[in-house]
mmCIF file of C-alpha atoms in Angstrom:
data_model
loop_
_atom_site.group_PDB
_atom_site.id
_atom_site.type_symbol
_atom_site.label_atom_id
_atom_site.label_comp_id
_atom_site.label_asym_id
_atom_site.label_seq_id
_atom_site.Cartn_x
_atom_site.Cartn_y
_atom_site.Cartn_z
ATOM 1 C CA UNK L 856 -62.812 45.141 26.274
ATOM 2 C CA UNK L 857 -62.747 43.982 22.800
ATOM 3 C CA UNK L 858 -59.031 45.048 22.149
ATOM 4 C CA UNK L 859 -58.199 43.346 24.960
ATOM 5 C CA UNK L 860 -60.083 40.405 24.124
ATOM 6 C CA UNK L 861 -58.405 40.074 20.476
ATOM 7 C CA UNK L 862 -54.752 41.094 21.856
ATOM 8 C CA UNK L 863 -55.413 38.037 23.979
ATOM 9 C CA UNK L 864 -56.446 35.789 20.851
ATOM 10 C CA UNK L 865 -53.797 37.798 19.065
ATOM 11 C CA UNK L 866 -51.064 36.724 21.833
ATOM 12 C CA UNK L 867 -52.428 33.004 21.413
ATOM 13 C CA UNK L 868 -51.866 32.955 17.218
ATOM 14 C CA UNK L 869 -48.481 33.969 17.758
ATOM 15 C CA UNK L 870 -47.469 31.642 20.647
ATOM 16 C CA UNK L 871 -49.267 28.988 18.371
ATOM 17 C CA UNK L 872 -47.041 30.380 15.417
ATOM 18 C CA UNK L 873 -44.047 30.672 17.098
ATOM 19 C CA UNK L 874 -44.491 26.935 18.530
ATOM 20 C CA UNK L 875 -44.822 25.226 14.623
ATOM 21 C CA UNK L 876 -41.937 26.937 13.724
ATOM 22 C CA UNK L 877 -39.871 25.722 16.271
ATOM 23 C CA UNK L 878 -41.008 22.510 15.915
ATOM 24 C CA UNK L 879 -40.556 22.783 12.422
ATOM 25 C CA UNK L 880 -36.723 24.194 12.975
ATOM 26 C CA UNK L 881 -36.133 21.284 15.203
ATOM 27 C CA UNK L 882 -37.288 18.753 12.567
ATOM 28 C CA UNK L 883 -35.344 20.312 10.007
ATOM 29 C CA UNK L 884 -32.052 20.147 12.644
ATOM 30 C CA UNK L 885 -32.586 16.052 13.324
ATOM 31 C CA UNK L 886 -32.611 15.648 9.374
ATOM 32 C CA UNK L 887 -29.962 17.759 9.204
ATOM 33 C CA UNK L 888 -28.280 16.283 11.884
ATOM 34 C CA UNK L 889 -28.421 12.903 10.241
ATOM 35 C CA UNK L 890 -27.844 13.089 7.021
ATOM 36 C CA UNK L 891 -24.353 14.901 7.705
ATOM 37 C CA UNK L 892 -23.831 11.766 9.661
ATOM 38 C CA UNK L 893 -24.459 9.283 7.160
ATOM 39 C CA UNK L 894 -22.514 11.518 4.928
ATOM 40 C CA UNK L 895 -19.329 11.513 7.351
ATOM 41 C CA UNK L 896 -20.292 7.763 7.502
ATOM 42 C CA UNK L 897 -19.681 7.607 4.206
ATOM 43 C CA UNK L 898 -16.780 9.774 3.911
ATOM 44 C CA UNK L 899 -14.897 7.755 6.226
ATOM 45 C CA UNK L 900 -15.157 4.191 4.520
ATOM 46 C CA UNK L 901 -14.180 5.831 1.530
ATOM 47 C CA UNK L 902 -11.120 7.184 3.411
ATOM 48 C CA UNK L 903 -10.328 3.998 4.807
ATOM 49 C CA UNK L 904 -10.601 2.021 1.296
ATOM 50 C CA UNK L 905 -7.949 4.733 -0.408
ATOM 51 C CA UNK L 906 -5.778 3.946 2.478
ATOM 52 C CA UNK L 907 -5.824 0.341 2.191
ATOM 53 C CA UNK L 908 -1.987 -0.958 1.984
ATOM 54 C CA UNK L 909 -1.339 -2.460 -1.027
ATOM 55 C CA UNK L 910 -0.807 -6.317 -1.165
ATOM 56 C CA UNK L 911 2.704 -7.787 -1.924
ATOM 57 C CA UNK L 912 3.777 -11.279 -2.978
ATOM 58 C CA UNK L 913 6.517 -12.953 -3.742
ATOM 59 C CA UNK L 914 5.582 -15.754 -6.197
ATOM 60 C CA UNK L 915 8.921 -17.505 -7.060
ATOM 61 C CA UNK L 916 12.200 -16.386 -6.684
ATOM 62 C CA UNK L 917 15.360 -17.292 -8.178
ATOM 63 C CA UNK L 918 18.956 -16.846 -7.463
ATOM 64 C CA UNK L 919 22.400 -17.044 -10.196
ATOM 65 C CA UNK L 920 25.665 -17.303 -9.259
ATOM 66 C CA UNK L 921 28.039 -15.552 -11.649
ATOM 67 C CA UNK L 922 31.951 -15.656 -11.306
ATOM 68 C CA UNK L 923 32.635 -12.111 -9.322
ATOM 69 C CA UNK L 924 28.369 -11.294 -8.893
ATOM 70 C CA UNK L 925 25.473 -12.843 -7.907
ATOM 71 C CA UNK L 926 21.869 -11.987 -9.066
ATOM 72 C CA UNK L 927 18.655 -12.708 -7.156
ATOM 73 C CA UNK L 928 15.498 -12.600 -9.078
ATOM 74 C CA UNK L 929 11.770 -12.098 -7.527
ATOM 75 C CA UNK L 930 8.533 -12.889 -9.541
ATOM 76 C CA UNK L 931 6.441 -10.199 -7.661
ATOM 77 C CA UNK L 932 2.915 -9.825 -7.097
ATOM 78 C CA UNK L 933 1.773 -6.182 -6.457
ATOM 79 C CA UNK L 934 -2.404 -5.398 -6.186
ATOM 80 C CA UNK L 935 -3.995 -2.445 -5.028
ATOM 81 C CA UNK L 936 -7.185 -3.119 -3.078
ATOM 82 C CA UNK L 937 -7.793 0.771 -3.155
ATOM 83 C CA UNK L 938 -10.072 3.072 -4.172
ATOM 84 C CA UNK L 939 -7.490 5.032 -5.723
ATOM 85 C CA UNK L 940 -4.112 4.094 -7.978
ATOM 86 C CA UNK L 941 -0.816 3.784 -6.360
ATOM 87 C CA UNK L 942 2.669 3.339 -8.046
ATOM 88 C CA UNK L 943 5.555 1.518 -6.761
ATOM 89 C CA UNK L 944 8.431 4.047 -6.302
ATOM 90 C CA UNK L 945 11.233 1.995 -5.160
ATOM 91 C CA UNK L 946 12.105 -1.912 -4.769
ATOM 92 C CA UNK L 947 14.812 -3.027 -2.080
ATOM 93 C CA UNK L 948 15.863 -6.062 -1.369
ATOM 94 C CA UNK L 949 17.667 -5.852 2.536
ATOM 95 C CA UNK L 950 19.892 -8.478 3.791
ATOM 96 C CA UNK L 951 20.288 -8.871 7.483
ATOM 97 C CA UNK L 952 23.577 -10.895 8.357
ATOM 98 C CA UNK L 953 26.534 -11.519 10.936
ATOM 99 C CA UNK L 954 29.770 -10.976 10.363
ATOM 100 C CA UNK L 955 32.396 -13.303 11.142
ATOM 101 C CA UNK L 956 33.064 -12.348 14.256
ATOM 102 C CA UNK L 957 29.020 -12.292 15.120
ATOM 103 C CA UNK L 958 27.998 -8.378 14.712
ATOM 104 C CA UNK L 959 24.969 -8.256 12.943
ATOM 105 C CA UNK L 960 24.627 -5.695 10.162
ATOM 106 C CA UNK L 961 22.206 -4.712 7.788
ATOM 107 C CA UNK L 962 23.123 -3.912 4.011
ATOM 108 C CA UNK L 963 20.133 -2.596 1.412
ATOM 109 C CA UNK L 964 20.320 -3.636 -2.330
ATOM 110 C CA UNK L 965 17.750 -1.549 -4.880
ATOM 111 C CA UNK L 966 16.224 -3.277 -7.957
ATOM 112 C CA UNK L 967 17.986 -3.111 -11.181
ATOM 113 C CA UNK L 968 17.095 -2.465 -14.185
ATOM 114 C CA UNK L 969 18.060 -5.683 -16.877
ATOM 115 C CA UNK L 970 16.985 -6.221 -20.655
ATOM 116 C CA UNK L 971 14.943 -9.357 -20.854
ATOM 117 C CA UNK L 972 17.455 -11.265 -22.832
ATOM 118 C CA UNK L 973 19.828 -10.631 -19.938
ATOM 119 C CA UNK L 974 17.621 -12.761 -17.801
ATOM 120 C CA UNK L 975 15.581 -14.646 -20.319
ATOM 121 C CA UNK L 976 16.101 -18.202 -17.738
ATOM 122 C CA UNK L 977 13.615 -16.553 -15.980
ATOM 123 C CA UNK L 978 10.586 -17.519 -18.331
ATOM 124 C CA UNK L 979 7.972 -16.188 -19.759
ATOM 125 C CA UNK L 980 6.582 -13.122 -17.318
ATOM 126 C CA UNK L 981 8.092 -9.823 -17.581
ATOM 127 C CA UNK L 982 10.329 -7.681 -15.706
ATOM 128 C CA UNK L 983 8.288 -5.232 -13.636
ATOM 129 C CA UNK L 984 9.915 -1.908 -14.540
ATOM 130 C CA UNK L 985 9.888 0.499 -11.418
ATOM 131 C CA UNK L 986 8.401 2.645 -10.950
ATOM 132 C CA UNK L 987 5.246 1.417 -12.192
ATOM 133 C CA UNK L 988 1.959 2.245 -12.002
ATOM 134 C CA UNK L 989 -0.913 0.226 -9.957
ATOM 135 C CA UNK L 990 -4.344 1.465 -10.792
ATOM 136 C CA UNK L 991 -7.035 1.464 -8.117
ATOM 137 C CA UNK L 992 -8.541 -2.219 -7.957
ATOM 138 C CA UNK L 993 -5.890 -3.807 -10.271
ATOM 139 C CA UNK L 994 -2.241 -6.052 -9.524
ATOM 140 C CA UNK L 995 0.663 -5.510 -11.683
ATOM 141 C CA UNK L 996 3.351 -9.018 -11.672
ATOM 142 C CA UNK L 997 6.890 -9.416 -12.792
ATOM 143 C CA UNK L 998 10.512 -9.986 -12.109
ATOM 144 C CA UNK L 999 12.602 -7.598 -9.627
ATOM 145 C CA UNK L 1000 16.660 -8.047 -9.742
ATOM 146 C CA UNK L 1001 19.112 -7.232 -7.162
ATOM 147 C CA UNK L 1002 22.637 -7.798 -7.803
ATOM 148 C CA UNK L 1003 25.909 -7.050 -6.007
ATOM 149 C CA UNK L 1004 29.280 -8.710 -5.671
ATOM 150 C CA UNK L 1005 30.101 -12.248 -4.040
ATOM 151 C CA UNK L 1006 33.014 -10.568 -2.003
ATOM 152 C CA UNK L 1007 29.618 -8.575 -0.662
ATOM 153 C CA UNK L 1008 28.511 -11.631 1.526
ATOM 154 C CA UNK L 1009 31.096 -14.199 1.424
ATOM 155 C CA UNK L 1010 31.770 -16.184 4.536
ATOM 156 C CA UNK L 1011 28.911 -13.946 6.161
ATOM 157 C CA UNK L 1012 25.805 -16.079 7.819
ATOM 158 C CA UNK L 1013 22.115 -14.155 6.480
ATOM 159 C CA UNK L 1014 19.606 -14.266 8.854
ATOM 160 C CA UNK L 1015 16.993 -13.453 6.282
ATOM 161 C CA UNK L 1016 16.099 -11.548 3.006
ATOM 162 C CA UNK L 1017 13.664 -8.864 2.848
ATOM 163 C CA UNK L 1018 12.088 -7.556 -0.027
ATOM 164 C CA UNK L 1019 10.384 -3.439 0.123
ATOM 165 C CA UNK L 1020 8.329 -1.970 -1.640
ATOM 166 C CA UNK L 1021 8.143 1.608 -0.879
ATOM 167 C CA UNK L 1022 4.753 3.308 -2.919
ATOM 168 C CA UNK L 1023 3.552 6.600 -4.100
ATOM 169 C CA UNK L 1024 2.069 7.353 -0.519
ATOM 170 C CA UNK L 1025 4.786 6.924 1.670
ATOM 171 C CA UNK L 1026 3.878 3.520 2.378
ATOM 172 C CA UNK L 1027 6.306 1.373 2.773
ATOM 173 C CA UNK L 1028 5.421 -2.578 2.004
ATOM 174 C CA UNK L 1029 7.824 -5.589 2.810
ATOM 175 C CA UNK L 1030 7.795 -9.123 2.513
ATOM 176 C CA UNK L 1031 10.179 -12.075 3.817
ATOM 177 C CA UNK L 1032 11.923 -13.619 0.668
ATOM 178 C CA UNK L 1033 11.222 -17.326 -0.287
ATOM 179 C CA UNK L 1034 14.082 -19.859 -0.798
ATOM 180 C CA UNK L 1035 15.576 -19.088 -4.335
ATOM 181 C CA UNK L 1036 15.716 -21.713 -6.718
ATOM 182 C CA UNK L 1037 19.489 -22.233 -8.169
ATOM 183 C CA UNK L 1038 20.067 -21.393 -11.243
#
């Protein structure tokens, strides 16, 4: 009788064993459990602040009227709200019009590059040379020119200007162009 007497106690140690470590495991799962969810928690705002569209203005805009060409200048406002630095790639300016006889159309201008002299009515800011670089947290500002030929949009009525910015990422940005100041 005393074997079976300390197999019984025996049986009862390792029941009681076995039951702490289970707890234990199970304790050691819900901490787990949420500190990989504050982790994803945290993995996802940062995701969402590098993907954070960059912020365009248009802070004055200008337009000059040559004898075959005219020349429309944009003081432009780019800031990066992001976590991480972005570059503008490309500047556009579209142009959506109707012809004479009332079809609309579409044409798409890019940004030129112009000494300052060339454009020194313009003042004192400088032209933003693209591409160019916009760190994480910071704004970059300066003039964007688009030029093409009167013949281009004579006797045509515009419906609007638009003004894109396409970035590093793929994104593409766009803003609705003020009323240019004549030059």
């Amino acid at each position: 009788m005393a074997i079976a007497e300390w197999f019984t106690k025996g049986s009862n140690v390792v029941s009681l064993g076995a039951l702490i470590t289970s707890i234990a495991a199970l304790t050691r799962t819900w901490s787990t459990s949420r500190t990989a969810k504050k982790n994803l928690r945290i993995v996802m705002r940062q995701e969402e602040r590098r993907a954070i569209e960059p912020q365009v203005q248009l802070l004055q805009s200008k337009r000059k009227v040559d004898s075959d060409s005219e020349r429309y200048s944009y003081l432009i406002h780019v800031g990066n709200p992001a976590d991480s630095g972005n570059y503008v790639a490309r500047a556009e300016m579209v142009i959506d019009y109707r012809s004479r006889d009332g079809v609309p159309a579409t044409v798409k201008i890019p940004a030129e590059r112009v000494r300052n002299e060339d454009v020194e009515y313009l003042g004192n800011e400088p032209n933003l040379e693209i591409p160019v670089n916009v760190s994480a947290r910071e704004a970059v500002e300066g003039w964007v020119h688009f030029k093409f030929t009167k013949s281009l949009m004579s006797e045509q009525h515009v419906d609007r200007f638009l003004v894109l910015m396409e970035m590093g990422n793929g994104a593409t940005v766009s803003v609705e162009s003020i009323i240019p100041t004549e030059i």
